[in-house]
Amino acid sequence: MKGGGVALISGGSRGLGLAMVKSLLDQGYRVATFSRRPGEAIERLKEKYSERFSFFEGDMSDQASLGLLVKRVEKECGPIDVLINNAGIATDGVLATMQPDQIEQVIAVNLTGTLLLTRLVVRQMVVRSRGSIINISSIIGLRGYAGLAAYSATKAGLDGMTRGLARELGPRNIRVNSIAPGYLETEMTHGLGENQRSQIVRRTPLGRLGTPDDVVGSVHFLLSPAAGFITGQILTIDGGITC
Ligand code: NAP
């Protein structure tokens, strides 16, 4: 997919989502993103790229609102060429003591919301026979991590969605892939204790946590013609911790 298309990225207000928003803007895309709250970085981008950037307030777990959100994006920005399903939450806790509503919330945001958003976005992609979808899953969905069973289930679910949709949409010229990052320096990992952090660094061949910038290059690759025969795959970017 060449720069200049329309990209919708969920959860672009900070962290990895924000890095992908900035990077796709740099590459010439028309970018739309949404999250529950905008934040300062979004305000700056609105000023800098007033013609090519749109932020919408939206909540992945508010299922009824997603249809209106997609309609607003398509009306303001045009038909969507690229969908990056990035918004996610990690609810920490031993499964036996987690509250049912915590489990439901992590599934609602990470998995159900993503399926529903994708369902709405692919309709126009199918009509136009073009599109590329990237699901941001996680190595936690591939390998697991004590205290993150519900999160892990949602991320494994996203990889399943990637494979199923790749088969469903390949004949329509739409590619679907996952990127599974390892531990990244974002707000999501701020809660890691010193012991957990040093254990992760010790087990990572490249000897550090990743950054959002370590991931964006692979996003460009998967969207580019160089990846034109790649679909249904999971690209792991983790400094080697799962090797
Ligand atoms: P982050 O810094 O916590 O950012 C999460 C983003 O998702 C924010 O923009 C947040 O915005 C948005 N979001 C959260 N709940 C939402 C909701 N209900 N509706 C709409 N947007 C919502 O996390 P991150 O590290 O950048 O994570 C981005 C993605 O990478 C996630 O899917 C995460 O699971 C995945 N990942 C992260 C790591 C890591 O180590 N950090 C590793 C592997 C995979 P608001 O709060 O304003 O809604």
mmCIF file of C-alpha atoms in Angstrom, residues 8-145:
data_model
loop_
_atom_site.group_PDB
_atom_site.id
_atom_site.type_symbol
_atom_site.label_atom_id
_atom_site.label_comp_id
_atom_site.label_asym_id
_atom_site.label_seq_id
_atom_site.Cartn_x
_atom_site.Cartn_y
_atom_site.Cartn_z
ATOM 1 C CA LEU A 8 -7.371 4.201 10.633
ATOM 2 C CA ILE A 9 -5.413 3.332 13.779
ATOM 3 C CA SER A 10 -7.249 2.487 16.983
ATOM 4 C CA GLY A 11 -5.763 3.802 20.238
ATOM 5 C CA GLY A 12 -3.427 6.409 18.747
ATOM 6 C CA SER A 13 -3.294 8.828 21.684
ATOM 7 C CA ARG A 14 -0.032 7.483 23.148
ATOM 8 C CA GLY A 15 2.496 4.652 23.134
ATOM 9 C CA LEU A 16 2.766 2.428 20.079
ATOM 10 C CA GLY A 17 -0.440 3.810 18.535
ATOM 11 C CA LEU A 18 0.893 7.368 18.637
ATOM 12 C CA ALA A 19 4.234 6.286 17.136
ATOM 13 C CA MET A 20 2.373 4.607 14.238
ATOM 14 C CA VAL A 21 0.159 7.688 13.736
ATOM 15 C CA LYS A 22 3.239 9.946 13.466
ATOM 16 C CA SER A 23 5.106 7.591 11.232
ATOM 17 C CA LEU A 24 2.230 7.090 8.778
ATOM 18 C CA LEU A 25 1.714 10.863 8.665
ATOM 19 C CA ASP A 26 5.431 11.202 7.810
ATOM 20 C CA GLN A 27 4.922 8.727 4.978
ATOM 21 C CA GLY A 28 2.118 10.802 3.476
ATOM 22 C CA TYR A 29 -0.941 8.889 4.671
ATOM 23 C CA ARG A 30 -4.222 10.536 5.610
ATOM 24 C CA VAL A 31 -4.482 9.287 9.209
ATOM 25 C CA ALA A 32 -7.470 8.942 11.521
ATOM 26 C CA THR A 33 -7.255 7.671 15.056
ATOM 27 C CA PHE A 34 -9.464 7.418 18.107
ATOM 28 C CA SER A 35 -9.257 6.708 21.795
ATOM 29 C CA ARG A 36 -11.171 7.699 24.908
ATOM 30 C CA ARG A 37 -9.103 10.875 25.490
ATOM 31 C CA PRO A 38 -6.935 12.890 23.070
ATOM 32 C CA GLY A 39 -3.956 14.160 25.132
ATOM 33 C CA GLU A 40 -1.387 16.847 24.263
ATOM 34 C CA ALA A 41 0.457 14.970 21.531
ATOM 35 C CA ILE A 42 -2.790 14.675 19.570
ATOM 36 C CA GLU A 43 -3.476 18.395 19.855
ATOM 37 C CA ARG A 44 0.007 19.111 18.427
ATOM 38 C CA LEU A 45 -0.553 16.738 15.517
ATOM 39 C CA LYS A 46 -3.919 18.365 14.769
ATOM 40 C CA GLU A 47 -2.134 21.709 14.407
ATOM 41 C CA LYS A 48 0.779 20.352 12.386
ATOM 42 C CA TYR A 49 -1.260 18.170 10.002
ATOM 43 C CA SER A 50 -4.626 19.920 9.957
ATOM 44 C CA GLU A 51 -5.350 18.649 6.417
ATOM 45 C CA ARG A 52 -4.330 15.029 6.893
ATOM 46 C CA PHE A 53 -4.996 14.095 10.510
ATOM 47 C CA SER A 54 -8.229 13.484 12.406
ATOM 48 C CA PHE A 55 -8.816 12.440 15.985
ATOM 49 C CA PHE A 56 -12.151 11.101 17.209
ATOM 50 C CA GLU A 57 -13.189 10.310 20.748
ATOM 51 C CA GLY A 58 -14.240 6.685 20.855
ATOM 52 C CA ASP A 59 -14.308 3.677 23.133
ATOM 53 C CA MET A 60 -13.639 0.173 21.799
ATOM 54 C CA SER A 61 -15.878 -1.330 24.463
ATOM 55 C CA ASP A 62 -18.858 0.823 23.465
ATOM 56 C CA GLN A 63 -20.059 -1.516 20.744
ATOM 57 C CA ALA A 64 -23.031 0.569 19.680
ATOM 58 C CA SER A 65 -20.846 3.616 18.927
ATOM 59 C CA LEU A 66 -18.399 1.918 16.556
ATOM 60 C CA GLY A 67 -20.691 2.084 13.515
ATOM 61 C CA LEU A 68 -21.075 5.840 13.835
ATOM 62 C CA LEU A 69 -17.335 6.219 14.368
ATOM 63 C CA VAL A 70 -16.487 4.367 11.147
ATOM 64 C CA LYS A 71 -19.083 6.396 9.225
ATOM 65 C CA ARG A 72 -17.553 9.631 10.549
ATOM 66 C CA VAL A 73 -14.046 8.527 9.573
ATOM 67 C CA GLU A 74 -15.155 7.530 6.059
ATOM 68 C CA LYS A 75 -17.058 10.794 5.600
ATOM 69 C CA GLU A 76 -14.223 13.015 6.847
ATOM 70 C CA CYS A 77 -11.231 11.121 5.453
ATOM 71 C CA GLY A 78 -12.533 8.933 2.613
ATOM 72 C CA PRO A 79 -12.600 5.137 2.255
ATOM 73 C CA ILE A 80 -10.177 3.345 4.559
ATOM 74 C CA ASP A 81 -7.203 1.559 2.923
ATOM 75 C CA VAL A 82 -5.352 0.563 6.083
ATOM 76 C CA LEU A 83 -6.723 -0.563 9.439
ATOM 77 C CA ILE A 84 -4.352 -0.996 12.371
ATOM 78 C CA ASN A 85 -6.044 -2.605 15.361
ATOM 79 C CA ASN A 86 -3.825 -1.315 18.139
ATOM 80 C CA ALA A 87 -6.033 -0.194 21.064
ATOM 81 C CA GLY A 88 -5.661 -2.508 23.991
ATOM 82 C CA ILE A 89 -5.561 -2.807 27.757
ATOM 83 C CA ALA A 90 -3.656 -5.220 29.955
ATOM 84 C CA THR A 91 -5.497 -6.137 33.110
ATOM 85 C CA ASP A 92 -3.082 -7.670 35.560
ATOM 86 C CA GLY A 93 -4.181 -10.312 38.021
ATOM 87 C CA VAL A 94 -4.172 -13.968 38.924
ATOM 88 C CA LEU A 95 -7.194 -15.437 37.148
ATOM 89 C CA ALA A 96 -8.571 -17.085 40.283
ATOM 90 C CA THR A 97 -8.949 -13.725 42.010
ATOM 91 C CA MET A 98 -9.921 -11.530 39.056
ATOM 92 C CA GLN A 99 -13.420 -10.104 39.027
ATOM 93 C CA PRO A 100 -15.644 -11.295 36.159
ATOM 94 C CA ASP A 101 -16.156 -7.707 34.984
ATOM 95 C CA GLN A 102 -12.359 -7.204 34.674
ATOM 96 C CA ILE A 103 -12.187 -10.267 32.435
ATOM 97 C CA GLU A 104 -15.145 -9.081 30.395
ATOM 98 C CA GLN A 105 -13.608 -5.614 29.969
ATOM 99 C CA VAL A 106 -10.278 -6.856 28.620
ATOM 100 C CA ILE A 107 -12.120 -9.109 26.158
ATOM 101 C CA ALA A 108 -14.500 -6.284 25.177
ATOM 102 C CA VAL A 109 -11.684 -3.832 24.379
ATOM 103 C CA ASN A 110 -9.007 -6.122 22.950
ATOM 104 C CA LEU A 111 -11.033 -8.737 21.123
ATOM 105 C CA THR A 112 -14.772 -8.083 20.697
ATOM 106 C CA GLY A 113 -14.249 -4.386 19.930
ATOM 107 C CA THR A 114 -11.534 -5.238 17.427
ATOM 108 C CA LEU A 115 -13.700 -7.822 15.656
ATOM 109 C CA LEU A 116 -16.633 -5.403 15.487
ATOM 110 C CA LEU A 117 -14.522 -2.499 14.250
ATOM 111 C CA THR A 118 -12.899 -4.689 11.600
ATOM 112 C CA ARG A 119 -16.301 -6.032 10.506
ATOM 113 C CA LEU A 120 -17.409 -2.473 9.792
ATOM 114 C CA VAL A 121 -14.209 -1.337 8.075
ATOM 115 C CA VAL A 122 -13.808 -4.347 5.769
ATOM 116 C CA ARG A 123 -17.185 -3.748 4.118
ATOM 117 C CA GLN A 124 -15.792 -0.868 2.053
ATOM 118 C CA MET A 125 -12.479 -2.673 1.564
ATOM 119 C CA VAL A 126 -14.359 -5.621 0.044
ATOM 120 C CA VAL A 127 -16.350 -3.314 -2.240
ATOM 121 C CA ARG A 128 -13.094 -1.681 -3.402
ATOM 122 C CA SER A 129 -11.050 -4.916 -3.474
ATOM 123 C CA ARG A 130 -8.150 -3.287 -1.644
ATOM 124 C CA GLY A 131 -6.892 -2.997 1.878
ATOM 125 C CA SER A 132 -4.377 -4.044 4.461
ATOM 126 C CA ILE A 133 -5.098 -4.867 8.098
ATOM 127 C CA ILE A 134 -2.568 -5.195 10.904
ATOM 128 C CA ASN A 135 -3.561 -6.570 14.293
ATOM 129 C CA ILE A 136 -1.270 -5.663 17.158
ATOM 130 C CA SER A 137 -1.181 -8.825 19.227
ATOM 131 C CA SER A 138 1.631 -9.725 21.636
ATOM 132 C CA ILE A 139 4.215 -12.347 22.492
ATOM 133 C CA ILE A 140 2.071 -12.848 25.620
ATOM 134 C CA GLY A 141 -0.550 -14.397 23.315
ATOM 135 C CA LEU A 142 2.088 -16.750 21.909
ATOM 136 C CA ARG A 143 3.918 -17.716 25.107
ATOM 137 C CA GLY A 144 1.807 -16.576 28.069
ATOM 138 C CA TYR A 145 2.835 -14.710 31.226
#
